Tab-separated table of C-alpha atoms in Angstrom:
chain	number	residue	atom	x	y	z
B	951	MET	CA	161.530	85.008	81.828
B	952	LEU	CA	158.820	83.825	84.284
B	953	ARG	CA	160.135	82.250	87.494
B	954	ILE	CA	158.868	79.113	89.142
B	955	VAL	CA	159.805	77.782	92.474
B	956	VAL	CA	159.325	74.024	93.283
B	957	VAL	CA	158.990	73.130	97.072
B	958	ASP	CA	159.338	69.468	97.743
B	959	ASP	CA	161.350	67.457	100.276
B	960	SER	CA	162.268	64.944	97.596
B	961	PRO	CA	165.362	65.980	95.587
B	962	PHE	CA	164.531	63.431	92.973
B	963	SER	CA	161.048	65.029	92.356
B	964	THR	CA	162.472	68.659	92.392
B	965	ASP	CA	165.068	67.699	89.943
B	966	ALA	CA	162.480	66.269	87.453
B	967	LEU	CA	160.046	69.209	87.961
B	968	VAL	CA	162.773	71.809	87.546
B	969	THR	CA	164.218	70.056	84.451
B	970	HIS	CA	160.714	69.906	82.895
B	971	MET	CA	159.737	73.618	83.654
B	972	GLN	CA	163.101	74.704	82.187
B	973	LEU	CA	162.360	72.681	78.989
B	974	GLU	CA	158.884	74.418	78.923
B	975	GLY	CA	160.775	77.861	78.925
B	976	PHE	CA	160.520	78.888	82.605
B	977	ASP	CA	163.221	79.796	85.029
B	978	ALA	CA	162.744	77.154	87.657
B	979	VAL	CA	164.504	76.723	91.072
B	980	ALA	CA	163.822	74.194	93.864
B	981	TYR	CA	163.949	73.932	97.631
B	982	ASN	CA	163.876	70.768	99.688
B	983	ASP	CA	163.577	72.573	102.980
B	984	PRO	CA	160.142	74.333	103.583
B	985	LEU	CA	161.643	76.992	105.903
B	986	GLU	CA	164.412	77.746	103.535
B	987	ALA	CA	161.742	78.035	100.736
B	988	LEU	CA	159.681	80.365	102.846
B	989	GLU	CA	162.619	82.692	103.488
B	990	ALA	CA	163.500	82.810	99.752
B	991	LEU	CA	159.825	83.363	98.751
B	992	ARG	CA	159.529	86.115	101.110
B	993	ALA	CA	162.549	87.877	99.970
B	994	ASP	CA	161.819	87.451	96.208
B	995	PRO	CA	158.377	86.359	95.332
B	996	PRO	CA	158.333	84.228	92.098
B	997	ASP	CA	155.552	84.083	89.420
B	998	LEU	CA	154.296	80.763	90.546
B	999	VAL	CA	154.891	78.059	93.311
B	1000	LEU	CA	154.710	74.249	92.895
B	1001	LEU	CA	154.122	73.070	96.543
B	1002	ASP	CA	154.116	69.523	97.838
B	1003	VAL	CA	151.542	68.731	100.636
B	1004	MET	CA	153.273	65.968	102.407
B	1005	MET	CA	156.654	67.202	103.858
B	1006	PRO	CA	158.261	66.501	107.192
B	1007	GLY	CA	158.449	69.131	109.765
B	1008	MET	CA	156.316	71.818	108.076
B	1009	ASN	CA	154.000	70.529	105.637
B	1010	GLY	CA	152.711	72.232	102.477
B	1011	LEU	CA	149.484	73.434	103.990
B	1012	GLU	CA	151.328	75.266	106.702
B	1013	VAL	CA	153.553	76.863	103.943
B	1014	LEU	CA	150.511	77.748	102.033
B	1015	LYS	CA	148.944	79.398	105.008
B	1016	THR	CA	152.090	81.421	105.568
B	1017	LEU	CA	152.328	82.484	101.997
B	1018	ARG	CA	148.926	83.770	102.017
B	1019	ALA	CA	149.402	85.743	105.361
B	1020	GLN	CA	152.305	87.670	103.790
B	1021	PRO	CA	151.416	90.714	101.597
B	1022	SER	CA	154.327	90.090	99.268
B	1023	THR	CA	153.381	86.424	98.476
B	1024	ALA	CA	149.634	86.649	99.106
B	1025	GLY	CA	148.824	86.799	95.447
B	1026	VAL	CA	151.377	84.433	94.069
B	1027	PRO	CA	149.754	81.459	92.239
B	1028	VAL	CA	150.221	78.209	94.054
B	1029	ILE	CA	149.655	74.662	92.549
B	1030	MET	CA	149.493	71.795	95.220
B	1031	LEU	CA	151.118	68.567	94.482
B	1032	THR	CA	149.190	65.814	96.378
B	1033	ALA	CA	148.675	62.033	96.414
B	1034	LEU	CA	145.593	60.324	95.074
B	1035	ASP	CA	144.291	59.616	98.533
B	1036	GLU	CA	144.729	63.215	99.989
B	1037	THR	CA	141.250	64.382	99.244
B	1038	ASP	CA	140.951	66.131	102.687
B	1039	ASP	CA	144.315	67.798	102.062
B	1040	ILE	CA	143.120	68.979	98.612
B	1041	VAL	CA	139.935	70.684	100.063
B	1042	ARG	CA	141.929	72.283	102.953
B	1043	GLY	CA	144.411	73.530	100.238
B	1044	LEU	CA	141.794	75.064	98.141
B	1045	ASP	CA	140.194	76.561	101.292
B	1046	LEU	CA	143.550	78.273	102.339
B	1047	GLY	CA	143.870	79.769	98.853
B	1048	ALA	CA	145.659	77.112	96.590
B	1049	ASN	CA	144.934	78.057	92.919
B	1050	ASP	CA	144.985	74.398	91.662
B	1051	TYR	CA	146.190	71.035	92.431
B	1052	VAL	CA	147.972	68.072	90.548
B	1053	THR	CA	148.167	64.531	91.804
B	1054	LYS	CA	151.595	62.858	92.105
B	1055	PRO	CA	153.246	61.631	90.126
B	1056	PRO	CA	152.170	64.481	87.782
B	1057	GLN	CA	151.660	64.070	84.035
B	1058	LEU	CA	154.318	66.518	83.029
B	1059	GLU	CA	152.327	67.965	79.958
B	1060	VAL	CA	149.217	68.396	82.117
B	1061	LEU	CA	151.279	70.075	84.738
B	1062	ALA	CA	152.845	72.470	82.268
B	1063	ALA	CA	149.419	73.323	80.790
B	1064	ARG	CA	148.064	74.079	84.433
B	1065	VAL	CA	151.113	76.132	85.148
B	1066	ARG	CA	150.586	78.284	81.994
B	1067	THR	CA	146.792	78.580	82.786
B	1068	GLN	CA	147.563	79.892	86.280
B	1069	LEU	CA	150.121	82.350	84.944
B	1070	HIS	CA	147.691	83.628	82.340
B	1071	LEU	CA	144.997	84.055	84.888
B	1072	LYS	CA	147.448	85.948	87.162
B	1073	ARG	CA	148.331	88.383	84.317
B	1074	LEU	CA	144.675	88.968	83.695
B	1075	GLN	CA	143.973	89.647	87.527
B	1076	ASP	CA	146.938	91.894	87.787
B	1077	GLN	CA	145.767	93.895	84.615
B	1078	ARG	CA	142.276	93.942	86.149
B	1079	GLU	CA	143.595	95.323	89.441
B	1080	ARG	CA	145.710	98.140	87.446
B	1081	ASP	CA	142.476	98.988	85.480
B	1082	ILE	CA	140.492	99.233	88.528
B	1083	LEU	CA	143.074	101.531	90.220
B	1084	GLU	CA	143.199	103.665	87.028
B	1085	LEU	CA	139.399	104.008	87.039
B	1086	ARG	CA	139.306	104.714	90.663
B	1087	ARG	CA	141.997	107.476	89.970
B	1088	LEU	CA	140.149	108.788	87.026
B	1089	SER	CA	136.957	108.810	89.030
B	1090	ASP	CA	138.593	110.782	91.874
B	1091	ILE	CA	140.021	113.343	89.519
B	1092	LYS	CA	136.502	113.696	87.921
B	1093	ASP	CA	134.943	114.055	91.305
B	1094	ARG	CA	137.375	116.630	92.229
B	1095	PHE	CA	137.131	118.631	89.217
B	1096	LEU	CA	133.281	118.581	89.328
B	1097	GLN	CA	133.528	119.779	92.895
B	1098	ILE	CA	135.834	122.573	92.052
B	1099	ALA	CA	133.984	123.592	89.008
B	1100	ALA	CA	130.567	123.574	90.888
B	1101	HIS	CA	132.274	125.672	93.561
B	1102	ASP	CA	133.946	128.097	91.310
B	1103	LEU	CA	131.019	128.536	88.929
B	1104	ARG	CA	128.531	129.420	91.656
B	1105	THR	CA	129.979	132.995	92.096
B	1106	PRO	CA	130.115	133.917	88.396
B	1107	VAL	CA	126.555	132.595	87.867
B	1108	HIS	CA	125.365	134.579	90.814
B	1109	ASN	CA	127.031	137.688	89.445
B	1110	ILE	CA	125.547	137.307	85.996
B	1111	THR	CA	122.038	136.864	87.594
B	1112	LEU	CA	122.466	139.918	89.646
B	1113	ALA	CA	123.680	141.954	86.686
B	1114	VAL	CA	120.901	140.765	84.449
B	1115	ASP	CA	118.165	141.369	87.086
B	1116	LEU	CA	119.695	145.004	87.671
B	1117	LEU	CA	119.410	145.596	83.921
B	1118	ASN	CA	115.904	144.478	83.714
B	1119	ARG	CA	114.808	146.559	86.612
B	1120	HIS	CA	116.432	149.610	85.347
B	1121	TYR	CA	114.940	149.213	81.885
B	1122	GLN	CA	111.423	148.714	83.401
B	1123	ARG	CA	111.722	151.863	85.379
B	1124	THR	CA	113.353	154.386	82.978
B	1125	ASN	CA	114.171	154.782	79.346
B	1126	CYS	CA	117.415	156.682	80.107
B	1127	GLU	CA	120.821	155.153	80.008
B	1128	ILE	CA	122.247	153.122	82.894
B	1129	PRO	CA	124.879	154.976	84.742
B	1130	GLN	CA	126.722	151.738	85.637
B	1131	PHE	CA	126.283	150.118	82.354
B	1132	ASP	CA	129.933	149.694	81.467
B	1133	SER	CA	130.771	148.340	85.006
B	1134	ILE	CA	127.806	145.901	84.841
B	1135	MET	CA	128.826	144.621	81.393
B	1136	ARG	CA	132.320	144.209	82.486
B	1137	THR	CA	131.304	142.147	85.452
B	1138	MET	CA	129.226	140.003	83.396
B	1139	GLN	CA	131.908	139.523	80.742
B	1140	ASN	CA	134.592	138.666	83.445
B	1141	SER	CA	132.161	136.048	85.004
B	1142	LEU	CA	131.500	134.542	81.665
B	1143	ASN	CA	135.220	134.179	80.934
B	1144	VAL	CA	135.693	132.421	84.238
B	1145	MET	CA	132.900	129.971	83.432
B	1146	ARG	CA	134.001	129.432	79.925
B	1147	SER	CA	137.546	128.750	81.016
B	1148	ILE	CA	136.549	126.256	83.524
B	1149	VAL	CA	134.360	124.467	81.167
B	1150	ASN	CA	136.910	124.363	78.335
B	1151	ASP	CA	139.631	123.161	80.632
B	1152	PHE	CA	137.328	120.320	81.652
B	1153	LEU	CA	136.642	119.349	77.970
B	1154	ASP	CA	140.408	119.596	77.080
B	1155	MET	CA	141.442	117.430	80.079
B	1156	GLN	CA	138.813	114.673	79.044
B	1157	ALA	CA	140.109	114.948	75.366
B	1158	ILE	CA	143.771	114.585	76.544
B	1159	ARG	CA	142.787	111.629	78.712
B	1160	SER	CA	141.103	109.876	75.868
B	1161	GLY	CA	143.901	110.627	73.359
B	1162	SER	CA	141.431	112.491	70.995
B	1163	ILE	CA	143.207	115.921	70.818
B	1164	GLU	CA	144.754	116.250	67.094
B	1165	LEU	CA	146.585	119.154	65.953
B	1166	ALA	CA	145.473	121.230	62.924
B	1167	LEU	CA	148.980	122.164	61.718
B	1168	GLN	CA	149.300	125.124	59.315
B	1169	PRO	CA	151.744	127.930	58.657
B	1170	MET	CA	151.795	130.465	61.570
B	1171	ARG	CA	153.838	133.097	63.231
B	1172	LEU	CA	154.414	133.106	66.924
B	1173	ASN	CA	154.485	136.787	67.190
B	1174	ASP	CA	151.111	137.094	65.661
B	1175	LEU	CA	149.676	134.728	68.098
B	1176	VAL	CA	151.342	136.545	71.054
B	1177	GLN	CA	149.868	139.896	69.829
B	1178	SER	CA	146.361	138.432	69.264
B	1179	VAL	CA	146.350	137.075	72.760
B	1180	LEU	CA	147.636	140.318	74.299
B	1181	GLU	CA	144.737	142.248	72.668
B	1182	GLN	CA	142.473	139.753	74.479
B	1183	TYR	CA	144.005	140.521	77.891
B	1184	GLU	CA	144.765	144.023	77.614
B	1185	GLN	CA	141.575	145.020	79.364
B	1186	TYR	CA	142.267	142.503	82.182
B	1187	GLY	CA	145.697	144.140	82.643
B	1188	ARG	CA	144.203	147.648	82.788
B	1189	GLN	CA	141.729	146.525	85.519
B	1190	LYS	CA	144.629	145.584	87.722
B	1191	ASN	CA	146.769	148.442	86.590
B	1192	ILE	CA	149.421	146.020	85.369
B	1193	ASP	CA	151.737	147.129	82.560
B	1194	LEU	CA	152.134	144.610	79.873
B	1195	ARG	CA	155.731	144.965	78.243
B	1196	VAL	CA	156.223	143.082	75.018
B	1197	SER	CA	159.453	142.448	73.238
B	1198	LEU	CA	158.972	140.429	70.102
B	1199	ASP	CA	161.853	139.156	67.944
B	1200	PRO	CA	161.004	140.606	64.380
B	1201	ASP	CA	163.133	137.892	62.777
B	1202	LEU	CA	161.260	134.912	63.980
B	1203	PRO	CA	160.452	132.830	60.882
B	1204	PRO	CA	157.066	131.313	60.265
B	1205	SER	CA	156.549	127.692	61.338
B	1206	LEU	CA	153.999	124.923	61.245
B	1207	GLY	CA	151.793	124.757	64.230
B	1208	ASP	CA	148.193	124.694	65.514
B	1209	PRO	CA	147.486	128.436	65.960
B	1210	ASP	CA	144.315	127.862	68.193
B	1211	ARG	CA	146.067	125.439	70.520
B	1212	LEU	CA	149.191	127.432	70.902
B	1213	ALA	CA	147.238	130.595	71.472
B	1214	GLN	CA	145.563	128.681	74.227
B	1215	VAL	CA	148.994	128.012	75.780
B	1216	ILE	CA	150.004	131.546	75.458
B	1217	ALA	CA	146.689	132.799	77.004
B	1218	ASN	CA	147.166	130.497	79.910
B	1219	LEU	CA	150.679	131.919	80.687
B	1220	VAL	CA	149.676	135.547	80.209
B	1221	SER	CA	146.467	135.177	82.168
B	1222	ASN	CA	148.466	133.583	84.994
B	1223	ALA	CA	151.047	136.160	84.879
B	1224	ILE	CA	148.431	138.951	85.297
B	1225	LYS	CA	146.481	136.885	87.887
B	1226	PHE	CA	149.367	136.426	90.263
B	1227	SER	CA	150.989	139.910	89.772
B	1228	PRO	CA	150.051	142.717	92.227
B	1229	PRO	CA	148.348	145.873	90.924
B	1230	GLY	CA	150.730	148.379	89.498
B	1231	SER	CA	153.323	145.950	88.631
B	1232	VAL	CA	154.884	144.683	85.268
B	1233	VAL	CA	154.302	141.573	83.204
B	1234	GLY	CA	157.113	140.895	80.594
B	1235	ILE	CA	156.336	138.884	77.287
B	1236	ARG	CA	159.239	138.118	75.053
B	1237	THR	CA	159.854	136.087	71.902
B	1238	ARG	CA	163.301	135.133	70.506
B	1239	GLN	CA	165.102	132.477	68.513
B	1240	VAL	CA	167.522	130.042	70.019
B	1241	MET	CA	169.332	127.938	67.323
B	1242	ARG	CA	166.322	126.224	65.380
B	1243	ARG	CA	163.913	126.827	68.051
B	1244	GLN	CA	161.582	129.677	69.069
B	1245	LEU	CA	161.311	130.727	72.660
B	1246	LEU	CA	158.377	132.405	74.349
B	1247	GLU	CA	159.046	133.824	77.853
B	1248	VAL	CA	156.359	135.330	80.145
B	1249	ALA	CA	157.666	136.959	83.456
B	1250	ASP	CA	155.317	138.159	86.202
B	1251	SER	CA	155.767	140.157	89.315
B	1252	GLY	CA	154.007	137.697	91.603
B	1253	PRO	CA	155.151	136.233	94.929
B	1254	GLY	CA	157.231	133.524	93.344
B	1255	ILE	CA	156.868	129.737	93.804
B	1256	PRO	CA	158.547	127.867	96.646
B	1257	GLN	CA	161.205	125.423	95.373
B	1258	GLU	CA	159.669	122.515	96.989
B	1259	GLU	CA	156.317	123.235	95.058
B	1260	MET	CA	158.022	123.484	91.498
B	1261	PRO	CA	157.696	119.704	90.816
B	1262	LEU	CA	153.930	120.041	91.301
B	1263	LEU	CA	153.752	123.053	88.869
B	1264	PHE	CA	152.353	121.256	85.849
B	1265	GLN	CA	150.390	118.672	87.586
B	1266	GLU	CA	146.523	118.405	87.408
B	1267	PHE	CA	144.794	120.169	90.240
B	1268	ALA	CA	148.049	121.267	91.863
B	1269	ARG	CA	147.230	123.846	94.599
B	1270	LEU	CA	150.277	125.809	95.277
B	1271	SER	CA	150.745	128.368	98.097
B	1272	PRO	CA	150.882	131.519	95.811
B	1273	GLN	CA	147.330	133.086	95.457
B	1274	PRO	CA	145.877	135.321	92.819
B	1275	THR	CA	146.175	138.888	93.823
B	1276	GLY	CA	142.622	139.813	92.779
B	1277	GLY	CA	140.741	136.776	94.034
B	1278	GLU	CA	140.570	135.171	90.670
B	1279	LYS	CA	139.530	131.481	90.217
B	1280	SER	CA	140.867	128.640	88.027
B	1281	SER	CA	140.261	125.164	87.227
B	1282	GLY	CA	143.599	123.916	88.488
B	1283	VAL	CA	144.362	122.096	85.185
B	1284	GLY	CA	145.464	124.971	82.843
B	1285	LEU	CA	149.210	124.440	83.063
B	1286	SER	CA	148.786	120.710	82.745
B	1287	ILE	CA	146.841	121.261	79.575
B	1288	ALA	CA	149.480	123.733	78.275
B	1289	LYS	CA	152.269	121.215	78.808
B	1290	HIS	CA	150.504	118.425	76.904
B	1291	LEU	CA	149.741	120.872	73.981
B	1292	VAL	CA	153.392	122.086	73.917
B	1293	GLU	CA	154.641	118.524	73.878
B	1294	LEU	CA	152.211	117.603	71.251
B	1295	HIS	CA	154.105	120.324	69.067
B	1296	GLY	CA	157.484	118.536	69.921
B	1297	GLY	CA	158.404	121.285	72.354
B	1298	LYS	CA	159.059	121.879	76.008
B	1299	ILE	CA	157.582	124.054	78.740
B	1300	GLY	CA	159.049	125.115	81.972
B	1301	ALA	CA	159.521	127.791	84.790
B	1302	ARG	CA	161.967	129.418	86.903
B	1303	SER	CA	160.987	131.051	90.057
B	1304	LYS	CA	162.243	132.506	93.407
B	1305	VAL	CA	160.255	133.393	96.278
B	1306	GLY	CA	159.864	137.286	96.511
B	1307	HIS	CA	161.086	137.847	93.020
B	1308	GLY	CA	158.318	136.538	90.666
B	1309	SER	CA	158.345	133.734	88.166
B	1310	LEU	CA	159.355	133.197	84.535
B	1311	PHE	CA	157.463	130.619	82.304
B	1312	TRP	CA	159.122	129.564	78.938
B	1313	VAL	CA	157.915	127.621	76.045
B	1314	GLU	CA	160.375	126.357	73.462
B	1315	LEU	CA	158.992	125.024	70.232
B	1316	PRO	CA	160.797	123.636	67.105
B	1317	ILE	CA	160.815	125.752	64.012
B	1318	GLN	CA	159.308	123.498	61.469
B	1319	PRO	CA	159.933	125.101	57.956
B	1320	VAL	CA	157.066	126.121	55.887
B	1321	SER	CA	157.235	124.854	52.331
B	1322	GLU	CA	156.685	127.434	49.667
B	1323	PRO	CA	153.345	127.028	47.668
B	1324	GLN	CA	154.077	125.829	44.148
B	1325	THR	CA	153.189	128.234	41.367
C-alpha cells in the first residue's frame, strides 16, 4: 500500500487529510511538528508528502528545501498546501522542487486526483531511470565485448593473412608441394576457430538478452553428443599433448533435448579443460545417471580456481586469475551462455575447484522420456 505523509501544524487539518487519504486507499500518517516530520521522512521516505507552507518555527518551504537536499528524500513527490494569497510562496515552492500545489481548504476529490497523478508520474520516472540504467549497462557490455572482440580477432586475422600470402608466394614460385602445408593449414584453421567462436558467442549473447533463443527439442543421446564433440577436439588435445580420457555410461537412456545447443555446452567445457590444462596432462570426461537425471563431468588438470573467484565463474566477461596454458583467447561469455542453455533444458551447471588440483565442471540434465513412435 502506498504511504502518504501529511505535514501540517493544524491537528484538525491533518486528521481530515489522513482520513480522506485512507478512504482513497492509501496508508496515511500525519505530523504536526516539522522537525519531527523531517526525522521520520529521513528515516523512512514515503511515496508522497502533503506539506503545508505556513507553519510556526520551520515553515514548509524550509522543510521542502531540506527534503530536496537529502538523497533519500530528494525524489519524493511533494504537494504544497497553500492559502489563496500565497502566490510568492507557490512560486518559491515550485522553484525549490515542489511537484504541485493545492490551495487551502482543498477540495478533497481534486486533492486525491492530484495525489494519484503525482504517484503515477513518480512510477513512470522510476521506470525510466531503471530503463536508462539497464540501457547503460547493456551499452557498457556491448562496448566491452566489441573491444575484446576487436583485440582478440586482430591476431587470428593477421595469422590467416600471413598464411594465405605465404601460400600464394609459394604457388607462384614453384609447382612442387609446400613443405609446411599441414602446419600452415593448421594455423589457419585454429585462427578461424577462434574467430568463429567469438562471433558465435556474441550472437548467442545478444539472442539470450533478447529472449529469442528457442530449443529444438528432439530425441537424443548424451553419449553421442559427447563423442561427436570429442572428435572435434581430438586434434586440439594432440597439439597440446593432452590425453582425453573418456568414461561413458552405456546405460544412459535417450532423452529429449536440443542436440546442437547441448553440443555447444559440451564443447565449451571440453575446450576450456584443454585450454587450461598444461601440456602432457589429462582431461577426463565422464557421463553417468543419478536418479532420473543424467550427469556430465569434465575434469581438467589446470591450476584451479581461487575460492573467492568461484562466484564469478558463470558471469559475463568474468576475467579470472587462471590463464590458458597455450596463450589461447576467448570471448569471456562462453560459460555464461552454457549456463543459460543448460537452464533452458531444466538442468543445472556448476563447478568444483581447488587451487593446484584442477577443476571439475558438471552439467546435470533431466531425463525426459522419449515417446515411442506409433505404428
